[in-house]
Structures are given as structure tokens and as C-alpha cells.
mmCIF file with all atom_site columns, C-alpha atoms in Angstrom:
data_model
loop_
_atom_site.group_PDB
_atom_site.id
_atom_site.type_symbol
_atom_site.label_atom_id
_atom_site.label_alt_id
_atom_site.label_comp_id
_atom_site.label_asym_id
_atom_site.label_entity_id
_atom_site.label_seq_id
_atom_site.pdbx_PDB_ins_code
_atom_site.Cartn_x
_atom_site.Cartn_y
_atom_site.Cartn_z
_atom_site.occupancy
_atom_site.B_iso_or_equiv
_atom_site.pdbx_formal_charge
_atom_site.auth_seq_id
_atom_site.auth_comp_id
_atom_site.auth_asym_id
_atom_site.auth_atom_id
_atom_site.pdbx_PDB_model_num
ATOM 1   C CA . MET X 1 1   ? 49.744 -96.098 -26.614 1.00 0.00 ? 20  MET X CA 1
ATOM 2   C CA . LYS X 1 2   ? 51.358 -95.223 -29.702 1.00 0.00 ? 21  LYS X CA 1
ATOM 3   C CA . LYS X 1 3   ? 48.031 -94.037 -31.126 1.00 0.00 ? 22  LYS X CA 1
ATOM 4   C CA . PHE X 1 4   ? 47.504 -92.091 -27.938 1.00 0.00 ? 23  PHE X CA 1
ATOM 5   C CA . ASN X 1 5   ? 50.929 -90.218 -28.323 1.00 0.00 ? 24  ASN X CA 1
ATOM 6   C CA . LEU X 1 6   ? 50.177 -89.439 -31.682 1.00 0.00 ? 25  LEU X CA 1
ATOM 7   C CA . LEU X 1 7   ? 46.754 -88.052 -31.032 1.00 0.00 ? 26  LEU X CA 1
ATOM 8   C CA . LEU X 1 8   ? 48.289 -86.109 -28.054 1.00 0.00 ? 27  LEU X CA 1
ATOM 9   C CA . ALA X 1 9   ? 51.148 -84.665 -30.336 1.00 0.00 ? 28  ALA X CA 1
ATOM 10  C CA . PHE X 1 10  ? 48.714 -83.632 -32.927 1.00 0.00 ? 29  PHE X CA 1
ATOM 11  C CA . PHE X 1 11  ? 46.736 -81.770 -30.609 1.00 0.00 ? 30  PHE X CA 1
ATOM 12  C CA . PHE X 1 12  ? 49.800 -79.906 -28.924 1.00 0.00 ? 31  PHE X CA 1
ATOM 13  C CA . VAL X 1 13  ? 50.968 -79.156 -32.773 1.00 0.00 ? 32  VAL X CA 1
ATOM 14  C CA . VAL X 1 14  ? 47.133 -77.758 -33.284 1.00 0.00 ? 33  VAL X CA 1
ATOM 15  C CA . SER X 1 15  ? 47.017 -75.954 -30.347 1.00 0.00 ? 34  SER X CA 1
ATOM 16  C CA . VAL X 1 16  ? 50.353 -74.294 -30.740 1.00 0.00 ? 35  VAL X CA 1
ATOM 17  C CA . SER X 1 17  ? 49.672 -73.085 -34.366 1.00 0.00 ? 36  SER X CA 1
ATOM 18  C CA . CYS X 1 18  ? 45.963 -71.661 -33.747 1.00 0.00 ? 37  CYS X CA 1
ATOM 19  C CA . ALA X 1 19  ? 47.762 -69.760 -30.525 1.00 0.00 ? 38  ALA X CA 1
ATOM 20  C CA . GLN X 1 20  ? 50.415 -68.373 -32.859 1.00 0.00 ? 39  GLN X CA 1
ATOM 21  C CA . LYS X 1 21  ? 47.674 -67.339 -35.598 1.00 0.00 ? 40  LYS X CA 1
ATOM 22  C CA . SER X 1 22  ? 46.652 -64.402 -33.738 1.00 0.00 ? 41  SER X CA 1
ATOM 23  C CA . PRO X 1 23  ? 49.296 -63.187 -31.186 1.00 0.00 ? 42  PRO X CA 1
ATOM 24  C CA . ARG X 1 24  ? 48.048 -61.000 -28.320 1.00 0.00 ? 43  ARG X CA 1
ATOM 25  C CA . LEU X 1 25  ? 49.551 -57.628 -28.797 1.00 0.00 ? 44  LEU X CA 1
ATOM 26  C CA . GLN X 1 26  ? 49.705 -54.350 -26.645 1.00 0.00 ? 45  GLN X CA 1
ATOM 27  C CA . SER X 1 27  ? 49.953 -50.397 -28.031 1.00 0.00 ? 46  SER X CA 1
ATOM 28  C CA . LYS X 1 28  ? 50.388 -47.737 -25.610 1.00 0.00 ? 47  LYS X CA 1
ATOM 29  C CA . GLY X 1 29  ? 50.729 -44.104 -25.731 1.00 0.00 ? 48  GLY X CA 1
ATOM 30  C CA . ASP X 1 30  ? 50.541 -40.668 -23.983 1.00 0.00 ? 49  ASP X CA 1
ATOM 31  C CA . LEU X 1 31  ? 47.649 -38.537 -25.537 1.00 0.00 ? 50  LEU X CA 1
ATOM 32  C CA . ASN X 1 32  ? 47.885 -35.170 -24.065 1.00 0.00 ? 51  ASN X CA 1
ATOM 33  C CA . GLY X 1 33  ? 48.824 -36.362 -20.716 1.00 0.00 ? 52  GLY X CA 1
ATOM 34  C CA . THR X 1 34  ? 46.382 -39.344 -20.807 1.00 0.00 ? 53  THR X CA 1
ATOM 35  C CA . GLN X 1 35  ? 47.761 -42.764 -20.744 1.00 0.00 ? 54  GLN X CA 1
ATOM 36  C CA . VAL X 1 36  ? 46.144 -45.107 -23.135 1.00 0.00 ? 55  VAL X CA 1
ATOM 37  C CA . ALA X 1 37  ? 46.563 -48.597 -23.417 1.00 0.00 ? 56  ALA X CA 1
ATOM 38  C CA . ILE X 1 38  ? 45.239 -51.058 -26.128 1.00 0.00 ? 57  ILE X CA 1
ATOM 39  C CA . ASP X 1 39  ? 45.141 -54.848 -25.753 1.00 0.00 ? 58  ASP X CA 1
ATOM 40  C CA . TYR X 1 40  ? 44.029 -56.901 -28.511 1.00 0.00 ? 59  TYR X CA 1
ATOM 41  C CA . GLY X 1 41  ? 44.378 -60.017 -30.839 1.00 0.00 ? 60  GLY X CA 1
ATOM 42  C CA . ALA X 1 42  ? 46.195 -59.228 -34.194 1.00 0.00 ? 61  ALA X CA 1
ATOM 43  C CA . PRO X 1 43  ? 44.495 -61.493 -36.995 1.00 0.00 ? 62  PRO X CA 1
ATOM 44  C CA . SER X 1 44  ? 46.173 -61.643 -40.228 1.00 0.00 ? 63  SER X CA 1
ATOM 45  C CA . VAL X 1 45  ? 44.566 -61.157 -43.785 1.00 0.00 ? 64  VAL X CA 1
ATOM 46  C CA . LYS X 1 46  ? 46.080 -64.256 -45.257 1.00 0.00 ? 65  LYS X CA 1
ATOM 47  C CA . GLY X 1 47  ? 44.218 -63.499 -48.676 1.00 0.00 ? 66  GLY X CA 1
ATOM 48  C CA . ARG X 1 48  ? 40.687 -63.713 -47.178 1.00 0.00 ? 67  ARG X CA 1
ATOM 49  C CA . THR X 1 49  ? 37.981 -61.173 -47.936 1.00 0.00 ? 68  THR X CA 1
ATOM 50  C CA . ILE X 1 50  ? 37.784 -59.154 -44.658 1.00 0.00 ? 69  ILE X CA 1
ATOM 51  C CA . TRP X 1 51  ? 35.106 -56.397 -44.759 1.00 0.00 ? 70  TRP X CA 1
ATOM 52  C CA . GLY X 1 52  ? 32.004 -58.060 -45.694 1.00 0.00 ? 71  GLY X CA 1
ATOM 53  C CA . GLY X 1 53  ? 33.407 -61.540 -45.676 1.00 0.00 ? 72  GLY X CA 1
ATOM 54  C CA . LEU X 1 54  ? 35.047 -62.645 -42.516 1.00 0.00 ? 73  LEU X CA 1
ATOM 55  C CA . GLU X 1 55  ? 33.549 -59.430 -40.844 1.00 0.00 ? 74  GLU X CA 1
ATOM 56  C CA . LYS X 1 56  ? 30.049 -58.794 -41.718 1.00 0.00 ? 75  LYS X CA 1
ATOM 57  C CA . TYR X 1 57  ? 28.760 -55.460 -42.520 1.00 0.00 ? 76  TYR X CA 1
ATOM 58  C CA . GLY X 1 58  ? 26.196 -54.097 -40.198 1.00 0.00 ? 77  GLY X CA 1
ATOM 59  C CA . GLN X 1 59  ? 27.209 -56.453 -37.265 1.00 0.00 ? 78  GLN X CA 1
ATOM 60  C CA . VAL X 1 60  ? 29.270 -55.653 -34.074 1.00 0.00 ? 79  VAL X CA 1
ATOM 61  C CA . TRP X 1 61  ? 32.684 -57.007 -34.254 1.00 0.00 ? 80  TRP X CA 1
ATOM 62  C CA . ARG X 1 62  ? 35.261 -57.526 -31.319 1.00 0.00 ? 81  ARG X CA 1
ATOM 63  C CA . ALA X 1 63  ? 37.739 -55.500 -33.242 1.00 0.00 ? 82  ALA X CA 1
ATOM 64  C CA . GLY X 1 64  ? 40.327 -58.032 -33.230 1.00 0.00 ? 83  GLY X CA 1
ATOM 65  C CA . ALA X 1 65  ? 40.693 -62.048 -32.505 1.00 0.00 ? 84  ALA X CA 1
ATOM 66  C CA . ASN X 1 66  ? 39.715 -64.129 -29.518 1.00 0.00 ? 85  ASN X CA 1
ATOM 67  C CA . GLU X 1 67  ? 38.967 -62.062 -26.419 1.00 0.00 ? 86  GLU X CA 1
ATOM 68  C CA . ASN X 1 68  ? 37.805 -58.740 -26.323 1.00 0.00 ? 87  ASN X CA 1
ATOM 69  C CA . THR X 1 69  ? 39.817 -55.981 -27.651 1.00 0.00 ? 88  THR X CA 1
ATOM 70  C CA . THR X 1 70  ? 40.233 -53.502 -24.739 1.00 0.00 ? 89  THR X CA 1
ATOM 71  C CA . ILE X 1 71  ? 41.159 -49.681 -24.561 1.00 0.00 ? 90  ILE X CA 1
ATOM 72  C CA . SER X 1 72  ? 42.167 -48.158 -21.352 1.00 0.00 ? 91  SER X CA 1
ATOM 73  C CA . PHE X 1 73  ? 42.237 -44.541 -20.003 1.00 0.00 ? 92  PHE X CA 1
ATOM 74  C CA . ASP X 1 74  ? 43.708 -43.392 -16.941 1.00 0.00 ? 93  ASP X CA 1
ATOM 75  C CA . LYS X 1 75  ? 41.864 -40.082 -17.178 1.00 0.00 ? 94  LYS X CA 1
ATOM 76  C CA . ASP X 1 76  ? 38.376 -39.049 -18.384 1.00 0.00 ? 95  ASP X CA 1
ATOM 77  C CA . VAL X 1 77  ? 38.419 -38.249 -21.912 1.00 0.00 ? 96  VAL X CA 1
ATOM 78  C CA . THR X 1 78  ? 36.045 -36.811 -24.823 1.00 0.00 ? 97  THR X CA 1
ATOM 79  C CA . ILE X 1 79  ? 35.378 -39.081 -27.796 1.00 0.00 ? 98  ILE X CA 1
ATOM 80  C CA . GLY X 1 80  ? 33.402 -37.830 -30.651 1.00 0.00 ? 99  GLY X CA 1
ATOM 81  C CA . GLY X 1 81  ? 32.114 -34.912 -28.335 1.00 0.00 ? 100 GLY X CA 1
ATOM 82  C CA . LYS X 1 82  ? 31.348 -37.458 -25.753 1.00 0.00 ? 101 LYS X CA 1
ATOM 83  C CA . LYS X 1 83  ? 32.421 -37.732 -22.280 1.00 0.00 ? 102 LYS X CA 1
ATOM 84  C CA . LEU X 1 84  ? 34.191 -41.306 -21.387 1.00 0.00 ? 103 LEU X CA 1
ATOM 85  C CA . ALA X 1 85  ? 35.127 -41.887 -17.736 1.00 0.00 ? 104 ALA X CA 1
ATOM 86  C CA . ALA X 1 86  ? 38.702 -42.882 -16.844 1.00 0.00 ? 105 ALA X CA 1
ATOM 87  C CA . GLY X 1 87  ? 38.724 -47.068 -17.209 1.00 0.00 ? 106 GLY X CA 1
ATOM 88  C CA . LYS X 1 88  ? 38.924 -49.967 -19.180 1.00 0.00 ? 107 LYS X CA 1
ATOM 89  C CA . TYR X 1 89  ? 36.287 -50.639 -22.075 1.00 0.00 ? 108 TYR X CA 1
ATOM 90  C CA . GLY X 1 90  ? 35.734 -53.363 -24.191 1.00 0.00 ? 109 GLY X CA 1
ATOM 91  C CA . PHE X 1 91  ? 36.102 -52.044 -28.007 1.00 0.00 ? 110 PHE X CA 1
ATOM 92  C CA . PHE X 1 92  ? 33.824 -52.956 -30.764 1.00 0.00 ? 111 PHE X CA 1
ATOM 93  C CA . ILE X 1 93  ? 33.177 -51.785 -34.295 1.00 0.00 ? 112 ILE X CA 1
ATOM 94  C CA . ILE X 1 94  ? 30.263 -51.845 -36.552 1.00 0.00 ? 113 ILE X CA 1
ATOM 95  C CA . PRO X 1 95  ? 31.703 -51.937 -40.186 1.00 0.00 ? 114 PRO X CA 1
ATOM 96  C CA . ASN X 1 96  ? 29.245 -50.862 -42.642 1.00 0.00 ? 115 ASN X CA 1
ATOM 97  C CA . GLU X 1 97  ? 29.238 -51.172 -46.588 1.00 0.00 ? 116 GLU X CA 1
ATOM 98  C CA . SER X 1 98  ? 29.027 -47.617 -47.420 1.00 0.00 ? 117 SER X CA 1
ATOM 99  C CA . GLY X 1 99  ? 29.058 -44.313 -45.255 1.00 0.00 ? 118 GLY X CA 1
ATOM 100 C CA . ASP X 1 100 ? 30.569 -44.178 -41.530 1.00 0.00 ? 119 ASP X CA 1
ATOM 101 C CA . TRP X 1 101 ? 31.355 -47.159 -39.298 1.00 0.00 ? 120 TRP X CA 1
ATOM 102 C CA . VAL X 1 102 ? 30.389 -47.467 -35.559 1.00 0.00 ? 121 VAL X CA 1
ATOM 103 C CA . ALA X 1 103 ? 33.204 -47.097 -32.843 1.00 0.00 ? 122 ALA X CA 1
ATOM 104 C CA . ILE X 1 104 ? 31.964 -49.090 -29.508 1.00 0.00 ? 123 ILE X CA 1
ATOM 105 C CA . PHE X 1 105 ? 33.192 -48.327 -26.100 1.00 0.00 ? 124 PHE X CA 1
ATOM 106 C CA . ASN X 1 106 ? 31.549 -50.754 -23.713 1.00 0.00 ? 125 ASN X CA 1
ATOM 107 C CA . LYS X 1 107 ? 31.563 -51.310 -20.290 1.00 0.00 ? 126 LYS X CA 1
ATOM 108 C CA . LYS X 1 108 ? 31.780 -55.241 -20.360 1.00 0.00 ? 127 LYS X CA 1
ATOM 109 C CA . ASN X 1 109 ? 35.621 -55.705 -20.793 1.00 0.00 ? 128 ASN X CA 1
ATOM 110 C CA . ASP X 1 110 ? 36.115 -59.225 -20.328 1.00 0.00 ? 129 ASP X CA 1
ATOM 111 C CA . ALA X 1 111 ? 34.294 -61.020 -22.818 1.00 0.00 ? 130 ALA X CA 1
ATOM 112 C CA . TRP X 1 112 ? 35.257 -63.604 -25.282 1.00 0.00 ? 131 TRP X CA 1
ATOM 113 C CA . GLY X 1 113 ? 34.531 -62.024 -28.741 1.00 0.00 ? 132 GLY X CA 1
ATOM 114 C CA . SER X 1 114 ? 31.419 -60.312 -29.244 1.00 0.00 ? 133 SER X CA 1
ATOM 115 C CA . TYR X 1 115 ? 28.801 -63.068 -28.379 1.00 0.00 ? 134 TYR X CA 1
ATOM 116 C CA . SER X 1 116 ? 27.776 -61.712 -25.229 1.00 0.00 ? 135 SER X CA 1
ATOM 117 C CA . TYR X 1 117 ? 27.818 -57.837 -26.254 1.00 0.00 ? 136 TYR X CA 1
ATOM 118 C CA . SER X 1 118 ? 24.947 -56.132 -25.275 1.00 0.00 ? 137 SER X CA 1
ATOM 119 C CA . GLU X 1 119 ? 24.099 -52.397 -26.404 1.00 0.00 ? 138 GLU X CA 1
ATOM 120 C CA . ALA X 1 120 ? 22.928 -51.584 -22.862 1.00 0.00 ? 139 ALA X CA 1
ATOM 121 C CA . ASP X 1 121 ? 26.521 -51.762 -21.663 1.00 0.00 ? 140 ASP X CA 1
ATOM 122 C CA . ASP X 1 122 ? 27.655 -49.179 -24.212 1.00 0.00 ? 141 ASP X CA 1
ATOM 123 C CA . ALA X 1 123 ? 29.513 -46.288 -22.614 1.00 0.00 ? 142 ALA X CA 1
ATOM 124 C CA . VAL X 1 124 ? 30.060 -44.171 -25.689 1.00 0.00 ? 143 VAL X CA 1
ATOM 125 C CA . ARG X 1 125 ? 29.164 -45.028 -29.426 1.00 0.00 ? 144 ARG X CA 1
ATOM 126 C CA . VAL X 1 126 ? 30.501 -42.759 -32.187 1.00 0.00 ? 145 VAL X CA 1
ATOM 127 C CA . MET X 1 127 ? 30.684 -42.676 -35.757 1.00 0.00 ? 146 MET X CA 1
ATOM 128 C CA . VAL X 1 128 ? 33.816 -42.795 -37.373 1.00 0.00 ? 147 VAL X CA 1
ATOM 129 C CA . THR X 1 129 ? 34.588 -42.274 -41.234 1.00 0.00 ? 148 THR X CA 1
ATOM 130 C CA . PRO X 1 130 ? 36.822 -45.194 -42.628 1.00 0.00 ? 149 PRO X CA 1
ATOM 131 C CA . THR X 1 131 ? 39.435 -44.450 -45.192 1.00 0.00 ? 150 THR X CA 1
ATOM 132 C CA . PHE X 1 132 ? 40.704 -47.046 -47.573 1.00 0.00 ? 151 PHE X CA 1
ATOM 133 C CA . ASP X 1 133 ? 44.290 -47.416 -48.477 1.00 0.00 ? 152 ASP X CA 1
ATOM 134 C CA . SER X 1 134 ? 45.685 -49.115 -51.524 1.00 0.00 ? 153 SER X CA 1
ATOM 135 C CA . ASN X 1 135 ? 48.187 -51.154 -49.316 1.00 0.00 ? 154 ASN X CA 1
ATOM 136 C CA . VAL X 1 136 ? 46.867 -54.025 -47.056 1.00 0.00 ? 155 VAL X CA 1
ATOM 137 C CA . GLN X 1 137 ? 48.014 -54.152 -43.452 1.00 0.00 ? 156 GLN X CA 1
ATOM 138 C CA . GLU X 1 138 ? 48.225 -57.848 -43.210 1.00 0.00 ? 157 GLU X CA 1
ATOM 139 C CA . GLN X 1 139 ? 47.968 -57.758 -39.448 1.00 0.00 ? 158 GLN X CA 1
ATOM 140 C CA . LEU X 1 140 ? 45.824 -55.861 -37.438 1.00 0.00 ? 159 LEU X CA 1
ATOM 141 C CA . MET X 1 141 ? 47.329 -52.803 -36.004 1.00 0.00 ? 160 MET X CA 1
ATOM 142 C CA . TYR X 1 142 ? 46.545 -50.407 -33.110 1.00 0.00 ? 161 TYR X CA 1
ATOM 143 C CA . ALA X 1 143 ? 48.321 -47.416 -32.313 1.00 0.00 ? 162 ALA X CA 1
ATOM 144 C CA . VAL X 1 144 ? 48.082 -43.974 -30.427 1.00 0.00 ? 163 VAL X CA 1
ATOM 145 C CA . ASP X 1 145 ? 48.965 -40.798 -32.224 1.00 0.00 ? 164 ASP X CA 1
ATOM 146 C CA . ASN X 1 146 ? 49.205 -37.158 -31.038 1.00 0.00 ? 165 ASN X CA 1
ATOM 147 C CA . SER X 1 147 ? 45.403 -36.804 -31.475 1.00 0.00 ? 166 SER X CA 1
ATOM 148 C CA . GLY X 1 148 ? 43.755 -40.322 -31.131 1.00 0.00 ? 167 GLY X CA 1
ATOM 149 C CA . ILE X 1 149 ? 43.398 -44.069 -31.780 1.00 0.00 ? 168 ILE X CA 1
ATOM 150 C CA . VAL X 1 150 ? 44.579 -45.401 -35.058 1.00 0.00 ? 169 VAL X CA 1
ATOM 151 C CA . PHE X 1 151 ? 43.336 -48.697 -36.650 1.00 0.00 ? 170 PHE X CA 1
ATOM 152 C CA . ALA X 1 152 ? 44.497 -50.432 -39.631 1.00 0.00 ? 171 ALA X CA 1
ATOM 153 C CA . TRP X 1 153 ? 43.747 -53.863 -41.332 1.00 0.00 ? 172 TRP X CA 1
ATOM 154 C CA . ASP X 1 154 ? 43.329 -54.935 -44.662 1.00 0.00 ? 173 ASP X CA 1
ATOM 155 C CA . LYS X 1 155 ? 42.833 -51.738 -46.646 1.00 0.00 ? 174 LYS X CA 1
ATOM 156 C CA . ALA X 1 156 ? 40.482 -50.057 -43.935 1.00 0.00 ? 175 ALA X CA 1
ATOM 157 C CA . ARG X 1 157 ? 41.992 -47.212 -41.775 1.00 0.00 ? 176 ARG X CA 1
ATOM 158 C CA . LEU X 1 158 ? 40.251 -45.461 -38.595 1.00 0.00 ? 177 LEU X CA 1
ATOM 159 C CA . HIS X 1 159 ? 40.980 -42.812 -36.696 1.00 0.00 ? 178 HIS X CA 1
ATOM 160 C CA . ILE X 1 160 ? 39.140 -42.115 -33.281 1.00 0.00 ? 179 ILE X CA 1
ATOM 161 C CA . ASP X 1 161 ? 39.617 -38.645 -31.905 1.00 0.00 ? 180 ASP X CA 1
ATOM 162 C CA . VAL X 1 162 ? 40.410 -38.564 -28.233 1.00 0.00 ? 181 VAL X CA 1
ATOM 163 C CA . LYS X 1 163 ? 40.603 -35.394 -26.401 1.00 0.00 ? 182 LYS X CA 1
#
């Protein structure tokens, strides 16, 4: 019985510590009368190599941790010159070693990670030019500013224009 209780306590501690590693966060904002809501798991850098290491170049990434990152718009918007209907979308990024990255708004918004991602479900794909800051953003962060969606993690920064 004592071994069972120790094992149970171990699994509880592991479960709690794993759950706290990448908390679920939300960012909301008003973008010229359109309500934008972003829901994401927020991993931390923790000294790891993120781009080209943890997140491989040229591969679809769920743009957060655990469940898909989702972005919702309460009105139709235009992203990178492409129309996107009001709704809730799974959000993915393809980081590239050089040049622009790909930001993807996918119709499937309830997946775990990018394991079931299908390009056929993409609603909009846009190219986004990353910038790199000398300061590390330890925990993944999304925000809504007056012209779009802001992404920051590690030294990478993205701004996705939304109209």
C-alpha cells in the first residue's frame, strides 16, 4: 500500500508540474471595432534553442504548447490582403531559417498540436517577415495592437497585419 501511495503521489507531482510548465493564456483586444481573442499555451525558453532546435525550420508548428493556439474574430477581416470570415481558427506558424515565415489560419481549431494539421483546411496563409530582438522573451506572448496581432518568443517577433 505504501508503494502505491508513493506512486500516486509521484504521478500527482509530475502531473501538476507538467501542467504548470506551459500555462494556458488569453489575449484579447479591439482592432478597429473587431474583437480579437487569442487562446494559447505559453511555453518558456528555459535556455533551450527554440528556432531550428525545439521548433524545426520548415515544419508546421502549433504556435504554442499543448492544444492548438486559436484566434477568433467577431467580424470578417483581411489578413495580408486575403479575406478571412469571422470565426475561430487554429493558428500555426512555419518558421524558416531565412526569409519570411508562414502564418496559417486553419479551419480546424480543436486539435492537439499540429499532429492532425492538414493544409487542405487552411483558410488563409500569409507570409510574415520576422524580426529578431537582442532580448529574449522568456514566455511565449501574443497581443493585439492597433494594427494586428503581435507574437514574441525567444528573440523572434512577428506582426501580422489585420484590417
